[in-house]
């Protein structure tokens, strides 16, 4: 599904690193030797319940980037406490994506490796009178919990003896009780203004097979019980996460203090949000399972595997994330900003090629039949080291349908009857006559060329106002081109009318863009593209940035449009129309 052999782009130390409050904290801890001579330790803690998205790229760049900068280390830790939603497929994909982004973890860890330790600590908390087995149902626990304005109520089981709690907890572990019949809870404070401290659940009974521990366990720790202690076990010094975990921090601290273990400290930062898309693994999974996209790595998805397949580069993503910055308030970033960084990067690195998406046949009547010549073309004007290539030219060519108008509107400078234009790197041509089919549609434009204009300039200094790309008809290879547009129609996909109470008639997916994928099935490409390999990126001159899709076969290439070039003509037309 994903590229089997993704490139990995190492992060260079010269990448721009604007300052932020997290860096300031770490810098000061390093300077003050808050953790002695031990190096800074961070971790990236994904739950393996979906593929990583561009929001995760921000967390990854902070966790790995800041540790690297201060000579520290970063663990990749899978927070795999939820056997029902987690899968090996996700564990593998997440590792592939992090490597692709250009980062290396120090240790590969799994919260599930800590299950025995977490269990022992739970027993300690029971012994110390800090945890109890509760027989209330999930529903009752919710009712007893209270609200933001009302305190909760103590469970009738809260004052069980240590002996009874120990006995019941051991029997929970041994599988004596059915799912949902009992839980282990921390005994903190049912009146705490912080709901996370109202005797949170630590363990639940779940007779489920775990992707790593199999059937070893039928009780599983809650994320909130596992997370802080996992950090502590790994001696994480700076545990960075998004703002929604800020209210959980006091709980993580409570566990660490009661257990007297390494005091990892948590720091929260803002989530990355982007316009015209949505960053929630749960909703992205829904797009996949409801087949609204083709897969997790569908190039329309904001997943790292999706945008990789679309042709985005790790360098551009890192530059974008760095520039979007870090703060303590959630905001939303224009997707155009990400696209800007991507265009900038591709402009420097991608080889140019000529491709005609909507072909129109051009016949050059005064060009000798059967003759073929090769014009020398620069691979990348931004990078002379990229060299040149030979592109065949002959009597019959394809140009874009849009580059010809029988009746040109004002300020249309491309080909039209009697008008002379330049074929890029080749010759000047002038349209002389048209050939149409019976139904009146245009089939061929006949032209003459000026043999003295080879290379694209006429010796008499004659000027033309337009330069067009072209492909020699008999040398062209046919390809499928997938043109992608925004996934959602609105900048905020969650902007939809509310249905009547209890009858939600609208949802997020009402805002999906029905035209987010357009397939062009018979584009004509210059023959050098026959040797392109999946993942290779090109700028098709005047059309946009493209990347070869792994769906390509020996005989048929499939290209994804990463991004269009900025289209000034479309703007002019739009202005004229409005
Ligand atoms: P989602 O809400 O998409 O399901 P999550 O937060 O549940 O994501 P985790 O696997 O728990 O996903 O995330 C791993 C790390 O990535 C966490 O530290 C989390 O704070 C961070 N993270 C997740 N989404 C974003 C985002 N949009 N921007 C920045 N960091 C994020
Ligand atoms: Mg999560």
Coordinates of C-alpha atoms and ligand atoms in Angstrom, one line a residue:
X1 CA 0.0 0.0 0.0
X2 CA 2.7 2.5 0.9
X3 CA 5.9 2.9 -1.0
X4 CA 7.9 -0.2 -0.1
X5 CA 11.2 1.6 -0.2
X6 CA 10.7 5.2 0.8
X7 CA 13.7 7.5 0.6
X8 CA 14.8 8.8 3.9
X9 CA 16.0 12.4 4.1
X10 CA 18.3 13.1 6.9
X11 CA 17.7 16.3 8.8
X12 CA 20.5 18.8 8.3
X13 CA 21.6 20.9 11.2
X14 CA 21.4 24.0 9.0
X15 CA 17.6 23.8 8.8
X16 CA 16.2 27.1 10.1
X17 CA 15.0 26.8 13.7
X18 CA 13.1 29.8 14.9
X19 CA 13.0 29.9 18.7
X20 CA 10.0 28.8 20.7
X21 CA 9.1 28.4 24.4
X22 CA 9.9 24.6 24.4
X23 CA 13.4 25.2 23.1
X24 CA 13.9 27.9 25.8
X25 CA 12.8 25.5 28.6
X26 CA 15.2 22.8 27.4
X27 CA 18.0 25.3 26.9
X28 CA 17.6 26.5 30.4
X29 CA 17.4 22.9 31.8
X30 CA 20.6 22.0 29.9
X31 CA 22.4 25.1 31.2
X32 CA 21.2 24.7 34.8
X33 CA 21.9 20.9 34.7
X34 CA 18.4 20.2 36.0
X35 CA 19.0 16.6 35.1
X36 CA 22.7 16.5 36.0
X37 CA 24.9 15.3 33.2
X38 CA 22.3 13.0 31.7
X39 CA 21.4 14.0 28.1
X40 CA 17.9 15.4 27.4
X41 CA 15.5 12.5 26.8
X42 CA 12.3 12.9 24.7
X43 CA 9.9 10.5 23.2
X44 CA 7.3 10.5 20.4
X45 CA 4.3 8.4 21.8
X46 CA 1.8 7.5 19.0
X47 CA -1.0 5.1 19.6
X48 CA -0.9 2.6 16.8
X49 CA -4.5 3.0 15.9
X50 CA -4.1 4.7 12.6
X51 CA -1.6 6.3 10.2
X52 CA 0.3 9.4 11.1
X53 CA -0.9 12.7 9.7
X54 CA 0.8 16.1 9.2
X55 CA -0.2 17.2 12.7
X56 CA 2.0 14.3 14.0
X57 CA 4.8 15.7 11.9
X58 CA 4.8 18.8 14.1
X59 CA 5.1 16.6 17.3
X60 CA 7.8 14.5 15.6
X61 CA 9.8 17.6 14.6
X62 CA 9.6 18.9 18.1
X63 CA 10.4 15.7 19.9
X64 CA 13.2 14.6 17.7
X65 CA 14.4 18.0 16.5
X66 CA 14.8 19.5 20.0
X67 CA 16.5 16.5 21.4
X68 CA 18.9 16.4 18.5
X69 CA 19.7 20.1 18.9
X70 CA 20.7 19.7 22.5
X71 CA 22.6 16.4 22.2
X72 CA 19.7 14.4 23.6
X73 CA 17.9 11.2 22.6
X74 CA 14.4 10.4 21.5
X75 CA 12.5 7.1 21.9
X76 CA 9.7 6.0 19.7
X77 CA 7.2 4.6 22.1
X78 CA 4.0 3.0 21.0
X79 CA 1.3 3.8 23.5
X80 CA -0.4 0.5 22.8
X81 CA -2.9 0.1 25.7
X82 CA -6.0 -0.4 23.6
X83 CA -5.9 -3.9 22.0
X84 CA -9.3 -3.4 20.3
X85 CA -8.1 -0.6 18.0
X86 CA -4.5 -1.3 17.5
X87 CA -2.8 -3.2 14.8
X88 CA 0.7 -4.2 13.6
X89 CA 0.0 -2.6 10.2
X90 CA -0.1 0.8 12.0
X91 CA 3.0 0.0 14.0
X92 CA 4.9 -0.6 10.7
X93 CA 3.5 2.4 8.9
X94 CA 4.3 4.8 11.7
X95 CA 7.9 3.7 11.7
X96 CA 8.2 4.0 8.0
X97 CA 6.7 7.5 8.1
X98 CA 9.1 8.7 10.9
X99 CA 12.1 7.4 9.0
X100 CA 10.9 9.1 5.8
X101 CA 10.6 12.4 7.7
X102 CA 14.3 12.0 8.4
X103 CA 14.4 11.0 12.1
X104 CA 16.0 8.2 13.9
X105 CA 14.9 7.0 17.3
X106 CA 17.2 5.9 20.1
X107 CA 15.0 3.0 21.3
X108 CA 11.9 1.4 20.0
X109 CA 9.6 1.0 23.0
X110 CA 6.1 -0.2 23.6
X111 CA 3.9 0.6 26.6
X112 CA 2.9 -3.1 26.5
X113 CA 6.5 -4.0 27.4
X114 CA 5.7 -2.2 30.7
X115 CA 2.5 -4.1 31.5
X116 CA 4.2 -6.2 34.2
X117 CA 5.8 -3.1 35.9
X118 CA 2.6 -1.2 35.6
X119 CA 0.7 -4.1 37.3
X120 CA 3.2 -4.1 40.1
X121 CA 2.8 -0.4 40.6
X122 CA -1.0 -0.8 40.7
X123 CA -0.5 -3.4 43.5
X124 CA 1.7 -0.9 45.3
X125 CA -1.0 1.8 45.0
X126 CA -3.6 -0.7 46.4
X127 CA -1.3 -1.6 49.3
X128 CA -0.7 2.1 50.1
X129 CA -4.5 2.7 50.1
X130 CA -4.3 4.7 46.9
X131 CA -6.4 2.5 44.6
X132 CA -9.5 0.3 44.9
X133 CA -11.6 -2.1 42.9
X134 CA -14.9 -0.7 41.9
X135 CA -18.0 -2.8 41.0
X136 CA -20.0 0.1 39.6
X137 CA -20.9 -0.1 36.0
X138 CA -19.4 2.3 33.4
X139 CA -22.7 4.1 33.3
X140 CA -22.8 4.4 37.1
X141 CA -19.2 5.6 37.2
X142 CA -20.2 8.4 34.8
X143 CA -23.1 9.4 36.9
X144 CA -21.1 9.4 40.1
X145 CA -18.4 11.5 38.5
X146 CA -20.3 14.8 38.7
X147 CA -19.9 17.7 36.3
X148 CA -17.7 20.7 36.0
X149 CA -20.1 22.6 38.3
X150 CA -21.0 19.7 40.7
X151 CA -18.7 17.5 42.7
X152 CA -18.8 13.8 42.2
X153 CA -19.9 11.2 44.8
X154 CA -17.9 8.5 46.4
X155 CA -18.5 5.0 45.1
X156 CA -20.0 2.6 47.7
X157 CA -16.9 0.3 47.0
X158 CA -14.4 3.1 47.7
X159 CA -13.6 1.9 51.3
X160 CA -12.9 -1.7 50.6
X161 CA -10.1 -3.1 52.7
X162 CA -6.6 -3.4 51.1
X163 CA -6.9 -7.2 51.4
X164 CA -10.2 -7.3 49.6
X165 CA -8.9 -5.0 46.9
X166 CA -5.7 -7.0 46.4
X167 CA -7.7 -10.3 46.2
X168 CA -10.2 -8.8 43.7
X169 CA -7.4 -7.2 41.5
X170 CA -5.5 -10.5 41.4
X171 CA -8.7 -12.3 40.3
X172 CA -9.4 -9.6 37.7
X173 CA -6.0 -10.4 36.3
X174 CA -6.6 -14.1 36.4
X175 CA -9.7 -13.7 34.3
X176 CA -12.3 -14.6 36.8
X177 CA -14.6 -11.8 35.9
X178 CA -16.3 -10.7 32.7
X179 CA -15.5 -7.6 30.7
X180 CA -16.9 -4.4 32.2
X181 CA -17.8 -6.0 35.6
X182 CA -15.1 -4.3 37.6
X183 CA -12.4 -1.7 37.3
X184 CA -9.4 -0.6 39.4
X185 CA -9.6 3.1 40.3
X186 CA -7.1 5.5 41.8
X187 CA -8.4 6.9 45.1
X188 CA -7.8 10.6 44.8
X189 CA -10.6 13.1 45.3
X190 CA -14.2 12.9 44.0
X191 CA -14.6 16.6 44.6
X192 CA -11.6 17.8 42.7
X193 CA -12.3 20.7 40.3
X194 CA -10.2 18.7 37.8
X195 CA -12.4 15.8 36.6
X196 CA -9.3 13.8 35.7
X197 CA -8.6 13.5 39.4
X198 CA -12.0 12.2 40.4
X199 CA -10.9 8.6 41.1
X200 CA -9.8 7.9 37.5
X201 CA -10.0 4.3 36.2
X202 CA -6.6 2.7 36.1
X203 CA -7.4 -0.8 34.7
X204 CA -10.3 -2.3 32.9
X205 CA -11.2 -5.9 32.2
X206 CA -10.9 -6.7 28.5
X207 CA -10.7 -10.3 27.2
X208 CA -9.1 -9.1 24.0
X209 CA -6.0 -10.3 22.1
X210 CA -3.3 -7.7 22.0
X211 CA -1.1 -7.2 18.9
X212 CA 2.0 -7.9 20.9
X213 CA 1.1 -9.5 24.2
X214 CA -1.4 -11.9 22.7
X215 CA -3.7 -13.3 25.4
X216 CA -1.3 -12.8 28.3
X217 CA -3.5 -10.1 29.8
X218 CA -7.2 -9.7 30.2
X219 CA -6.9 -6.4 32.2
X220 CA -5.4 -3.4 30.4
X221 CA -4.1 -0.2 31.8
X222 CA -5.9 3.0 30.8
X223 CA -3.8 5.4 28.6
X224 CA -3.7 7.9 31.5
X225 CA -2.4 5.3 33.9
X226 CA 0.3 4.1 31.5
X227 CA 1.5 7.3 29.9
X228 CA 3.2 9.1 32.7
X229 CA 4.8 6.0 34.1
X230 CA 6.0 5.0 30.7
X231 CA 7.7 8.4 30.4
X232 CA 9.2 7.8 33.9
X233 CA 10.5 4.3 33.1
X234 CA 12.3 5.8 30.0
X235 CA 13.7 8.7 32.1
X236 CA 12.0 11.1 29.7
X237 CA 13.1 14.6 30.8
X238 CA 10.8 16.6 28.5
X239 CA 7.5 15.0 27.7
X240 CA 5.9 17.2 25.0
X241 CA 2.4 16.8 23.9
X242 CA -0.6 18.7 22.7
X243 CA -2.7 21.1 24.8
X244 CA -5.6 18.7 25.3
X245 CA -3.4 16.8 27.7
X246 CA -2.8 19.8 30.0
X247 CA -5.6 18.8 32.3
X248 CA -4.2 15.3 32.6
X249 CA -0.8 16.5 33.7
X250 CA -1.8 16.7 37.5
X251 CA -2.9 13.1 37.3
X252 CA 0.4 11.9 35.7
X253 CA 2.2 13.8 38.4
X254 CA 0.1 12.3 41.1
X255 CA 1.0 8.7 40.0
X256 CA 4.7 9.6 39.8
X257 CA 4.7 11.1 43.2
X258 CA 2.8 8.3 44.9
X259 CA 5.1 5.8 43.3
X260 CA 8.3 7.8 44.0
X261 CA 9.6 7.3 40.5
X262 CA 11.6 9.4 38.0
X263 CA 9.9 12.8 37.7
X264 CA 9.3 13.2 34.0
X265 CA 7.8 16.7 33.3
X266 CA 5.2 17.3 30.7
X267 CA 5.0 20.4 28.4
X268 CA 2.0 21.2 26.2
X269 CA 1.9 22.9 22.9
X270 CA -0.7 23.8 20.3
X271 CA -2.1 21.2 17.8
X272 CA -1.5 21.8 14.2
X273 CA -4.7 22.3 12.3
X274 CA -4.9 23.0 8.6
X275 CA -7.7 24.5 6.5
X276 CA -9.6 22.4 4.0
X277 CA -8.6 19.2 5.8
X278 CA -9.0 17.5 9.1
X279 CA -6.5 15.9 11.4
X280 CA -8.1 13.2 13.5
X281 CA -7.1 9.6 13.2
X282 CA -10.6 8.4 14.0
X283 CA -12.2 10.5 11.3
X284 CA -9.4 9.6 8.8
X285 CA -10.0 5.9 9.5
X286 CA -13.7 6.5 8.8
X287 CA -12.8 8.0 5.4
X288 CA -10.9 4.8 4.7
X289 CA -13.5 2.3 6.0
X290 CA -16.4 4.1 4.3
X291 CA -14.3 4.1 1.1
X292 CA -14.6 7.8 0.6
X293 CA -10.9 7.7 -0.3
X294 CA -9.0 4.7 -1.6
X295 CA -6.7 4.0 1.3
X296 CA -4.7 5.6 4.1
X297 CA -2.2 6.6 1.6
X298 CA -4.6 8.1 -0.9
X299 CA -2.9 11.3 -2.1
X300 CA -5.8 13.4 -1.0
X301 CA -5.3 12.3 2.7
X302 CA -3.4 14.6 5.1
X303 CA -1.6 11.4 6.2
X304 CA 2.2 11.4 5.8
X305 CA 1.9 8.3 3.6
X306 CA -0.8 10.1 1.5
X307 CA 1.2 13.3 1.0
X308 CA 4.3 11.3 0.3
X309 CA 2.6 9.4 -2.4
X310 CA 1.3 12.7 -3.8
X311 CA 4.9 13.9 -4.1
X312 CA 5.4 16.0 -1.0
X313 CA 9.0 16.0 0.4
X314 CA 10.2 15.6 4.0
X315 CA 12.3 18.8 3.6
X316 CA 9.2 20.9 2.8
X317 CA 7.2 19.4 5.6
X318 CA 9.9 20.1 8.1
X319 CA 10.4 23.6 6.8
X320 CA 6.6 24.2 7.0
X321 CA 6.3 22.9 10.5
X322 CA 9.2 25.0 11.7
X323 CA 7.7 28.1 10.2
X324 CA 4.2 27.4 11.5
X325 CA 5.8 27.7 15.0
X326 CA 4.7 26.5 18.4
X327 CA 2.5 28.3 20.9
X328 CA 0.1 27.7 23.8
X329 CA -3.1 28.5 21.9
X330 CA -4.6 26.4 19.2
X331 CA -5.1 28.0 15.8
X332 CA -5.5 27.0 12.2
X333 CA -2.9 27.3 9.5
X334 CA -3.8 28.0 5.8
X335 CA -3.1 24.9 3.7
X336 CA -1.7 27.3 1.1
X337 CA 1.2 27.9 3.4
X338 CA 2.1 24.2 3.3
X339 CA 1.7 24.3 -0.5
X340 CA 3.9 27.3 -0.7
X341 CA 6.7 25.5 1.1
X342 CA 6.2 22.5 -1.1
X343 CA 6.3 24.5 -4.3
X344 CA 9.4 26.3 -3.2
X345 CA 11.2 23.0 -2.5
X346 CA 10.0 21.3 -5.7
X347 CA 11.0 24.3 -7.8
X348 CA 14.6 23.8 -6.7
X349 CA 14.8 20.1 -6.9
X350 CA 12.5 18.7 -9.6
X351 CA 13.5 17.9 -13.1
X352 CA 11.5 19.5 -15.8
X353 CA 9.7 17.5 -18.4
X354 CA 7.0 18.2 -21.1
X355 CA 3.6 16.6 -20.7
X356 CA 0.4 17.4 -22.5
X357 CA -2.6 16.6 -20.4
X358 CA -5.4 17.4 -22.9
X359 CA -3.8 16.8 -26.3
X360 CA -4.6 18.6 -29.5
X361 CA -2.8 17.5 -32.6
X362 CA -0.6 20.0 -34.4
X363 CA 0.7 19.2 -37.9
X364 CA 3.6 21.2 -39.3
X365 CA 2.9 21.2 -43.0
X366 CA 6.3 22.5 -44.1
X367 CA 8.3 20.1 -41.9
X368 CA 9.7 17.1 -43.8
X369 CA 7.7 14.0 -43.4
X370 CA 9.6 11.2 -41.6
X371 CA 12.2 13.6 -40.2
X372 CA 13.1 13.5 -36.5
X373 CA 15.5 15.8 -34.8
X374 CA 16.5 16.1 -31.1
X375 CA 16.5 19.4 -29.2
X376 CA 18.7 19.8 -26.2
X377 CA 16.8 20.7 -23.1
X378 CA 17.9 21.7 -19.6
X379 CA 16.7 19.4 -17.0
X380 CA 16.4 22.0 -14.3
X381 CA 17.0 25.7 -15.0
X382 CA 17.4 26.2 -11.2
X383 CA 20.1 23.6 -11.0
X384 CA 22.6 23.5 -13.9
X385 CA 24.2 20.4 -12.4
X386 CA 21.1 18.5 -13.3
X387 CA 22.3 18.5 -16.9
X388 CA 20.4 18.3 -20.2
X389 CA 18.5 15.8 -22.2
X390 CA 17.4 15.2 -25.8
X391 CA 13.8 15.6 -26.7
X392 CA 12.6 14.4 -30.1
X393 CA 10.8 16.8 -32.4
X394 CA 8.9 15.8 -35.6
X395 CA 6.2 16.9 -38.0
X396 CA 3.2 15.9 -35.8
X397 CA 3.0 17.1 -32.2
X398 CA 0.6 17.5 -29.4
X399 CA -0.1 20.7 -27.6
X400 CA -2.7 21.5 -24.9
X401 CA -6.2 22.0 -26.1
X402 CA -6.3 25.1 -23.9
X403 CA -3.3 26.6 -25.8
X404 CA -5.3 27.0 -28.9
X405 CA -8.4 29.2 -29.5
X406 CA -10.1 29.4 -32.8
X407 CA -11.5 32.8 -31.8
X408 CA -9.1 34.2 -29.3
X409 CA -10.5 36.4 -26.5
X410 CA -8.7 39.7 -25.8
X411 CA -5.2 39.3 -24.3
X412 CA -5.1 35.6 -25.3
X413 CA -1.5 35.3 -26.6
X414 CA -1.3 31.6 -27.3
X415 CA -1.9 29.9 -30.6
X416 CA -4.8 31.0 -32.8
X417 CA -5.3 31.3 -36.5
X418 CA -2.6 33.5 -38.1
X419 CA -0.8 33.9 -34.7
X420 CA 2.9 32.9 -34.2
X421 CA 4.1 31.3 -31.0
X422 CA 7.2 29.6 -29.7
X423 CA 7.4 25.8 -29.1
X424 CA 9.7 25.6 -26.1
X425 CA 13.3 24.9 -27.0
X426 CA 12.2 24.2 -30.6
X427 CA 10.8 26.5 -33.2
X428 CA 8.3 29.3 -33.9
X429 CA 5.1 28.1 -35.5
X430 CA 2.2 29.9 -37.1
X431 CA -1.3 28.4 -37.3
X432 CA -2.6 28.3 -40.8
X433 CA -5.7 26.1 -41.0
X434 CA -7.9 23.8 -39.0
X435 CA -9.3 20.3 -39.5
X436 CA -12.6 19.5 -37.9
X437 CA -14.6 16.3 -37.5
X438 CA -18.1 16.0 -38.9
X439 CA -19.6 17.1 -35.6
X440 CA -17.6 20.3 -35.9
X441 CA -15.1 19.5 -33.2
X442 CA -11.5 20.5 -33.8
X443 CA -9.2 17.5 -34.6
X444 CA -6.0 19.1 -35.9
X445 CA -4.3 22.5 -36.2
X446 CA -2.1 22.9 -39.2
X447 CA 0.9 25.1 -38.9
X448 CA 4.0 26.2 -40.6
X449 CA 7.3 26.5 -38.8
X450 CA 10.3 28.8 -39.3
X451 CA 13.4 26.6 -39.7
X452 CA 15.6 29.5 -38.8
X453 CA 14.1 29.8 -35.3
X454 CA 15.6 26.5 -34.0
X455 CA 16.3 26.6 -30.3
X456 CA 13.4 29.0 -29.9
X457 CA 14.7 32.4 -31.3
X458 CA 14.5 33.9 -34.7
X459 CA 17.6 35.5 -36.2
X460 CA 15.7 38.6 -37.3
X461 CA 14.8 39.3 -33.7
X462 CA 11.0 38.8 -34.2
X463 CA 9.2 38.5 -30.9
X464 CA 6.4 36.2 -29.9
X465 CA 4.3 36.6 -26.8
X466 CA 3.8 33.0 -25.9
X467 CA 5.9 29.9 -25.3
X468 CA 4.2 26.5 -25.2
X469 CA 5.1 23.0 -24.3
X470 CA 4.6 20.1 -26.7
X471 CA 5.3 16.5 -27.3
X472 CA 6.2 14.7 -30.5
X473 CA 3.2 12.6 -31.4
X474 CA 5.0 9.5 -32.6
X475 CA 7.4 9.5 -29.6
X476 CA 4.8 10.3 -26.9
X477 CA 4.1 7.8 -24.2
X478 CA 0.5 7.7 -22.9
X479 CA -0.2 8.1 -19.2
X480 CA -2.9 8.4 -16.7
X481 CA -2.7 11.6 -14.7
X482 CA -4.5 12.0 -11.3
X483 CA -5.3 15.6 -10.5
X484 CA -6.0 16.3 -6.9
X485 CA -7.9 19.1 -5.3
X486 CA -8.7 20.0 -1.7
X487 CA -10.3 17.2 0.3
X488 CA -13.0 19.4 1.7
X489 CA -15.0 22.3 0.2
X490 CA -14.8 24.5 3.2
X491 CA -11.8 26.0 5.0
X492 CA -13.4 24.5 8.2
X493 CA -14.8 21.0 7.4
X494 CA -16.6 21.1 10.7
X495 CA -18.7 24.0 9.5
X496 CA -22.1 22.3 8.8
X497 CA -25.6 23.1 9.9
X498 CA -26.8 21.4 13.0
X499 CA -29.8 19.0 12.6
X500 CA -32.7 18.9 15.1
X501 CA -31.8 17.4 18.5
X502 CA -31.2 13.7 18.2
X503 CA -31.4 13.7 14.5
X504 CA -28.1 14.9 13.2
X505 CA -28.9 15.4 9.5
X506 CA -25.5 16.8 8.6
X507 CA -22.0 15.8 9.2
X508 CA -18.4 16.5 8.4
X509 CA -18.5 14.4 5.3
X510 CA -21.2 16.5 3.7
X511 CA -18.4 19.0 3.1
X512 CA -16.2 16.5 1.2
X513 CA -15.2 17.9 -2.2
X514 CA -16.8 15.6 -4.8
X515 CA -14.2 16.7 -7.3
X516 CA -11.1 16.1 -5.2
X517 CA -9.9 13.6 -7.8
X518 CA -10.0 14.0 -11.5
X519 CA -8.5 11.4 -13.7
X520 CA -7.0 12.3 -17.1
X521 CA -6.7 9.1 -18.9
X522 CA -4.7 9.8 -22.1
X523 CA -2.1 12.4 -21.4
X524 CA 0.9 12.4 -23.8
X525 CA 4.3 12.6 -22.2
X526 CA 7.8 13.1 -23.6
X527 CA 9.6 9.8 -24.0
X528 CA 12.3 10.4 -21.3
X529 CA 9.6 9.8 -18.7
X530 CA 9.4 6.2 -19.7
X531 CA 12.3 5.5 -17.3
X532 CA 10.7 7.3 -14.3
X533 CA 10.4 5.3 -11.1
X534 CA 7.7 5.4 -8.4
X535 CA 8.3 8.4 -6.2
X536 CA 10.3 10.4 -8.9
X537 CA 9.2 14.0 -9.0
X538 CA 8.9 16.3 -12.0
X539 CA 7.8 19.7 -12.9
X540 CA 5.7 19.3 -16.1
X541 CA 6.4 22.6 -17.7
X542 CA 3.6 25.1 -17.4
X543 CA 1.3 22.4 -15.8
X544 CA 2.5 21.7 -12.3
X545 CA 4.5 19.3 -10.1
X546 CA 4.0 15.6 -10.5
X547 CA 5.2 12.4 -8.9
X548 CA 5.1 8.9 -10.4
X549 CA 2.5 6.7 -8.6
X550 CA 3.3 3.1 -7.5
X551 CA 0.2 2.1 -9.5
X552 CA 2.3 2.5 -12.6
X553 CA 3.2 -0.5 -14.7
X554 CA 5.9 -1.1 -17.3
X555 CA 3.4 -0.2 -20.0
X556 CA 1.4 2.5 -18.4
X557 CA 2.6 5.3 -16.2
X558 CA 0.4 6.9 -13.6
X559 CA 1.4 10.4 -12.3
X560 CA -0.1 12.2 -9.3
X561 CA -0.3 15.9 -9.5
X562 CA 1.4 17.2 -6.3
X563 CA 0.4 20.8 -6.9
X564 CA -0.5 23.0 -9.8
X565 CA 1.8 25.9 -10.7
X566 CA 0.2 29.2 -10.0
X567 CA -2.1 29.8 -12.9
X568 CA -2.1 33.5 -13.8
X569 CA -4.3 33.1 -16.8
X570 CA -7.0 31.6 -14.6
X571 CA -6.8 34.7 -12.5
X572 CA -7.1 37.0 -15.4
X573 CA -10.1 35.1 -16.8
X574 CA -11.7 35.0 -13.4
X575 CA -11.3 38.8 -13.0
X576 CA -12.6 39.3 -16.5
X577 CA -15.6 37.1 -15.7
X578 CA -16.5 38.8 -12.4
Ligands
LIG1 P1 -5.7 12.1 16.6 O1 -6.3 13.2 17.5 O2 -5.4 12.5 15.2 O3 -6.3 10.8 16.8 P2 -3.8 11.6 18.7 O4 -3.4 12.7 19.5 O5 -4.8 10.6 19.3 O6 -4.2 12.0 17.3 P3 -1.5 10.1 19.2 O7 -1.1 8.8 18.5 O8 -1.9 10.0 20.6 O9 -2.6 10.7 18.3 O10 -0.4 11.2 19.0 C1 1.0 11.1 19.2 C2 1.5 12.4 19.5 O11 1.2 13.3 18.5 C3 0.9 13.0 20.8 O12 2.0 13.5 21.6 C4 0.0 14.1 20.3 O13 0.0 15.2 21.2 C5 0.7 14.5 19.0 N1 -0.3 15.1 18.0 C6 -1.4 14.5 17.6 N2 -2.1 15.3 16.7 C7 -1.4 16.4 16.6 C8 -1.5 17.6 15.9 N3 -2.6 17.8 15.1 N4 -0.6 18.6 16.0 C9 0.5 18.4 16.8 N5 0.7 17.3 17.5 C10 -0.2 16.3 17.4
LIG2 MG1 -4.4 10.0 21.3

